[in-house]
Short mmCIF file of C-alpha atoms in Angstrom, two decimals:
data_model
loop_
_atom_site.label_atom_id
_atom_site.label_comp_id
_atom_site.label_asym_id
_atom_site.label_seq_id
_atom_site.Cartn_x
_atom_site.Cartn_y
_atom_site.Cartn_z
CA MET H 1 2.53 37.91 -22.46
CA GLY H 2 4.32 38.24 -19.18
CA SER H 3 5.60 35.92 -16.53
CA VAL H 4 3.13 33.67 -14.78
CA SER H 5 2.46 34.82 -11.26
CA SER H 6 1.82 32.42 -8.41
CA VAL H 7 -1.70 32.04 -7.14
CA ASN H 8 -2.43 32.09 -3.44
CA LEU H 9 -5.22 29.62 -2.83
CA PRO H 10 -7.63 30.11 0.05
CA ALA H 11 -7.08 27.71 2.92
CA GLU H 12 -10.17 25.67 2.05
CA ASP H 13 -8.98 25.24 -1.57
CA LYS H 14 -5.52 24.12 -0.44
CA LYS H 15 -7.16 21.54 1.78
CA SER H 16 -9.26 20.24 -1.09
CA THR H 17 -6.19 19.66 -3.28
CA SER H 18 -4.41 17.49 -0.73
CA CYS H 19 -4.87 13.73 -0.68
CA SER H 20 -5.50 11.63 2.36
CA ILE H 21 -3.56 8.45 3.04
CA GLN H 22 -6.61 6.43 2.08
CA GLU H 23 -6.99 8.29 -1.21
CA MET H 24 -3.33 7.68 -2.04
CA SER H 25 -3.77 4.04 -1.13
CA SER H 26 -6.65 3.63 -3.55
CA VAL H 27 -4.52 5.06 -6.36
CA LEU H 28 -1.61 2.73 -5.59
CA MET H 29 -3.67 -0.45 -5.36
CA PRO H 30 -2.80 -2.95 -8.12
CA ILE H 31 -5.30 -3.52 -10.89
CA TYR H 32 -6.44 -6.85 -9.42
CA PHE H 33 -7.46 -5.24 -6.11
CA VAL H 34 -11.12 -5.68 -5.18
CA GLU H 35 -13.26 -4.44 -2.30
CA ASP H 36 -15.83 -7.22 -2.56
CA PRO H 37 -16.01 -9.52 0.48
CA ILE H 38 -14.92 -13.09 -0.02
CA THR H 39 -17.68 -15.69 -0.31
CA GLU H 40 -17.68 -18.89 1.70
CA VAL H 41 -17.10 -20.93 -1.46
CA GLU H 42 -14.12 -18.78 -2.50
CA LYS H 43 -12.64 -18.90 1.00
CA ASP H 44 -13.11 -22.65 1.24
CA LYS H 45 -11.39 -23.27 -2.10
CA ALA H 46 -8.50 -20.91 -1.31
CA VAL H 47 -7.92 -22.53 2.10
CA LYS H 48 -8.07 -26.03 0.62
CA SER H 49 -5.61 -25.08 -2.11
CA TRP H 50 -3.07 -23.92 0.44
CA ARG H 51 -3.56 -27.05 2.53
CA MET H 52 -2.85 -29.14 -0.56
CA ILE H 53 0.54 -27.45 -0.86
CA ALA H 54 1.33 -27.47 2.85
CA SER H 55 0.40 -31.14 3.29
CA GLY H 56 2.29 -32.32 0.20
CA GLN H 57 -0.84 -33.28 -1.74
CA ALA H 58 -0.49 -30.95 -4.75
CA ALA H 59 -0.71 -33.45 -7.62
CA GLU H 60 0.51 -30.94 -10.20
CA PHE H 61 3.89 -30.69 -8.46
CA TYR H 62 4.45 -34.45 -8.71
CA ARG H 63 3.42 -34.39 -12.36
CA LEU H 64 5.96 -31.63 -13.05
CA LYS H 65 8.66 -33.44 -11.09
CA LYS H 66 8.09 -36.68 -13.00
CA ALA H 67 8.04 -34.91 -16.38
CA ASP H 68 11.14 -32.77 -15.74
CA PRO H 69 13.07 -33.88 -12.61
CA VAL H 70 16.16 -31.84 -13.53
CA ASN H 71 14.28 -28.54 -13.41
CA THR H 72 12.13 -29.62 -10.48
CA PRO H 73 14.77 -30.50 -7.88
CA CYS H 74 12.53 -29.80 -4.88
CA SER H 75 11.26 -32.71 -2.82
CA THR H 76 7.89 -31.29 -1.69
CA PRO H 77 5.22 -28.97 -3.06
CA MET H 78 5.97 -26.51 -0.25
CA GLU H 79 9.66 -26.35 -1.10
CA PHE H 80 8.80 -25.97 -4.78
CA PHE H 81 6.34 -23.18 -3.96
CA GLY H 82 8.93 -21.23 -1.98
CA ASN H 83 11.67 -21.76 -4.53
CA ARG H 84 9.59 -20.75 -7.53
CA PHE H 85 7.95 -17.83 -5.75
CA ILE H 86 11.28 -16.23 -4.90
CA LEU H 87 12.70 -16.80 -8.37
CA ARG H 88 9.58 -15.37 -9.98
CA PHE H 89 9.62 -12.34 -7.70
CA LEU H 90 13.24 -11.59 -8.52
CA GLU H 91 12.62 -12.15 -12.22
CA VAL H 92 9.92 -9.50 -12.42
CA HIS H 93 11.37 -7.26 -9.69
CA PRO H 94 15.17 -7.68 -9.74
CA ILE H 95 15.89 -4.66 -7.54
CA ALA H 96 14.65 -6.78 -4.63
CA ALA H 97 17.59 -9.19 -4.99
CA PRO H 98 19.87 -7.44 -2.42
CA MET H 99 17.13 -7.84 0.20
CA PHE H 100 17.26 -11.63 0.20
CA ASN H 101 19.62 -13.78 2.21
CA LYS H 102 20.54 -17.42 1.70
CA THR H 103 17.92 -18.78 4.08
CA SER H 104 14.96 -16.81 2.75
CA MET H 105 15.98 -17.56 -0.84
CA ARG H 106 16.24 -21.29 -0.37
CA GLN H 107 13.29 -21.96 1.90
CA GLY H 108 10.89 -19.06 1.38
CA THR H 109 10.41 -19.16 5.15
CA LEU H 110 9.00 -15.66 5.52
CA PHE H 111 6.49 -16.22 2.76
CA PHE H 112 5.32 -19.54 4.21
CA ARG H 113 4.66 -17.84 7.53
CA MET H 114 2.87 -14.94 5.95
CA VAL H 115 0.58 -17.10 3.82
CA ALA H 116 -0.06 -19.56 6.65
CA PHE H 117 -1.03 -16.73 9.00
CA THR H 118 -3.23 -15.15 6.35
CA ILE H 119 -5.21 -18.36 6.03
CA ALA H 120 -5.43 -18.88 9.79
CA ALA H 121 -6.68 -15.34 10.53
CA LEU H 122 -9.37 -15.07 7.84
CA ASP H 123 -12.22 -15.29 10.36
CA ASP H 124 -10.76 -12.74 12.81
CA ASP H 125 -10.81 -9.30 11.18
CA ALA H 126 -9.20 -7.47 14.11
CA LYS H 127 -6.34 -9.96 14.39
CA PHE H 128 -5.89 -10.00 10.62
CA ASP H 129 -5.61 -6.23 10.30
CA SER H 130 -3.47 -5.82 13.42
CA GLN H 131 -0.91 -8.41 12.33
CA PHE H 132 -0.54 -7.02 8.83
CA VAL H 133 -0.21 -3.45 10.09
CA THR H 134 2.60 -4.72 12.34
CA LEU H 135 4.16 -6.56 9.41
CA ALA H 136 4.01 -3.42 7.26
CA LYS H 137 5.81 -1.45 9.96
CA SER H 138 8.61 -4.02 10.05
CA HIS H 139 8.82 -3.90 6.26
CA ASN H 140 9.13 -0.12 6.43
CA ARG H 141 12.44 -0.58 8.21
CA MET H 142 13.56 -2.72 5.26
CA SER H 143 12.68 0.07 2.79
CA ILE H 144 9.92 -1.93 1.13
CA ARG H 145 7.79 0.46 -0.90
CA ALA H 146 4.00 0.46 -1.06
CA VAL H 147 4.01 -0.38 -4.78
CA GLU H 148 6.03 -3.56 -4.14
CA TYR H 149 3.18 -5.26 -2.31
CA GLY H 150 1.15 -5.41 -5.52
CA ILE H 151 4.04 -7.15 -7.27
CA PHE H 152 4.17 -9.65 -4.43
CA GLY H 153 0.53 -10.52 -5.01
CA GLU H 154 0.99 -11.05 -8.74
CA CYS H 155 3.85 -13.45 -8.05
CA LEU H 156 1.83 -15.23 -5.39
CA PHE H 157 -1.01 -15.94 -7.82
CA TRP H 158 1.43 -17.04 -10.53
CA THR H 159 3.17 -19.49 -8.19
CA LEU H 160 -0.07 -20.92 -6.83
CA LYS H 161 -1.18 -21.60 -10.40
CA LEU H 162 2.14 -23.26 -11.21
CA VAL H 163 2.11 -25.56 -8.17
CA LEU H 164 -1.60 -26.39 -8.19
CA GLY H 165 -2.25 -26.64 -11.93
CA PRO H 166 -5.93 -27.39 -12.73
CA GLU H 167 -6.83 -27.19 -9.03
CA TYR H 168 -6.22 -23.45 -9.23
CA ASP H 169 -9.44 -22.63 -11.02
CA ALA H 170 -11.27 -19.30 -11.43
CA VAL H 171 -13.08 -19.55 -8.08
CA THR H 172 -9.86 -20.40 -6.22
CA HIS H 173 -8.09 -17.52 -7.93
CA MET H 174 -10.80 -15.05 -6.96
CA GLY H 175 -10.59 -16.29 -3.39
CA TRP H 176 -6.87 -15.54 -3.29
CA VAL H 177 -7.38 -12.16 -4.98
CA LYS H 178 -9.88 -11.17 -2.30
CA ILE H 179 -7.68 -12.47 0.51
CA PHE H 180 -4.65 -10.59 -0.71
CA SER H 181 -6.75 -7.48 -1.34
CA ARG H 182 -7.46 -7.50 2.40
CA VAL H 183 -3.73 -7.75 3.04
CA LEU H 184 -3.09 -4.79 0.76
CA LYS H 185 -5.80 -2.72 2.39
CA ALA H 186 -4.09 -3.16 5.75
CA MET H 187 -0.47 -2.74 4.66
CA ILE H 188 -0.36 -0.14 1.89
CA PRO H 189 -1.65 2.81 3.98
CA VAL H 190 1.04 2.07 6.59
CA ALA H 191 3.71 2.02 3.89
CA ILE H 192 2.50 5.26 2.31
CA GLU H 193 2.43 7.09 5.63
CA TYR H 194 5.99 5.99 6.32
CA GLU H 195 7.17 7.03 2.86
CA LEU H 196 5.68 10.51 3.27
CA GLU H 197 7.36 10.99 6.64
CA ASN H 198 10.76 9.54 5.66
CA LYS H 199 11.27 10.58 2.04
CA GLU H 200 15.01 11.30 2.13
CA ALA H 201 16.01 8.30 4.23
CA LEU H 202 13.90 5.98 2.12
CA ARG H 203 15.26 7.42 -1.12
CA THR H 204 18.81 6.82 0.10
CA ARG H 205 18.13 3.21 1.05
CA VAL H 206 16.33 2.42 -2.19
CA THR H 207 19.18 4.00 -4.15
CA CYS H 208 21.56 1.66 -2.36
CA ARG H 209 19.47 -1.28 -3.57
CA TYR H 210 19.80 -0.04 -7.15
CA ARG H 211 23.55 0.43 -6.80
CA ALA H 212 24.03 -3.01 -5.26
CA LEU H 213 22.28 -4.61 -8.22
CA SER H 214 23.84 -2.34 -10.85
CA SER H 215 27.39 -2.93 -9.64
CA VAL H 216 26.98 -6.66 -10.10
CA LEU H 217 25.45 -6.30 -13.55
CA ASP H 218 28.13 -3.83 -14.63
CA LYS H 219 30.89 -6.24 -13.64
CA GLN H 220 29.02 -9.13 -15.26
CA ALA H 221 29.59 -11.22 -12.17
CA LEU H 222 26.89 -13.65 -13.23
CA ILE H 223 26.40 -17.33 -13.87
CA ARG H 224 24.20 -17.73 -16.98
CA ARG H 225 22.78 -20.81 -18.61
CA PRO H 226 24.00 -21.10 -22.23
CA ASP H 227 20.50 -20.35 -23.50
CA ALA H 228 19.73 -17.59 -21.00
CA PRO H 229 18.51 -14.28 -22.42
CA THR H 230 20.48 -11.15 -21.62
CA SER H 231 17.65 -9.05 -20.22
CA VAL H 232 18.20 -7.28 -16.93
CA SER H 233 15.53 -9.38 -15.24
CA GLU H 234 17.21 -12.64 -16.26
CA ASP H 235 20.62 -11.30 -15.24
CA ALA H 236 19.26 -10.30 -11.86
CA LEU H 237 17.66 -13.69 -11.43
CA SER H 238 20.87 -15.48 -12.33
CA PHE H 239 22.87 -13.26 -10.01
CA ALA H 240 20.52 -13.81 -7.11
CA ALA H 241 20.40 -17.55 -7.61
CA HIS H 242 24.17 -17.86 -8.02
CA SER H 243 25.06 -15.62 -5.09
CA LEU H 244 22.73 -17.61 -2.82
CA HIS H 245 23.94 -20.98 -4.13
CA LEU H 246 20.73 -21.93 -5.90
CA LYS H 247 20.02 -23.37 -9.28
CA ALA H 248 18.54 -20.64 -11.48
#
């Protein structure tokens, strides 16, 4: 019944208890992540679905706009995709609100480019991996955490389903899941390595994101719809939309 003494592990045991970057990456992958290669049918349907949005041919968008023009103020499927993606992302992940500026909030420019490049580089593995490793490094400087990439994917699938409606079927969805799984496989290890090497600096920057959001919520500097719920996610969404001059 005495104090517990420390145990000095042999060097080989210490090595066995440590995790590699790849092992950490596998633990942090979102539940939808898959290793299976994409089939030609899945790739074809995913590519066609994006082209429907980019070319303004997403019939579901026009159906939504006709049924509820007040809450569908966008003029094209692409604009609607960008608008709803950002709002969805901030709804489920409000701490990201301070990272968005007026341009990215309104147009979703960065996301358009990312998705467009993803589609264009599907048949060039080296180019695909290289570009997303570079993108992850730039995101490191913005204090984007490895776990946030999984949230991005969930919001991407949700928005594609919203804009495409019935065209976003099970095969199309699996195509996008496999495409984004490739993105995650390239980016998450880069993010984890950076986090391990820059723990204090990253913690400070992420804390600043929390404080920026909390200060606004504490002061109740929000524009709410009369029927809006009072959850933090809705408050953050309203704050982000108001501060960037958008309709929530």
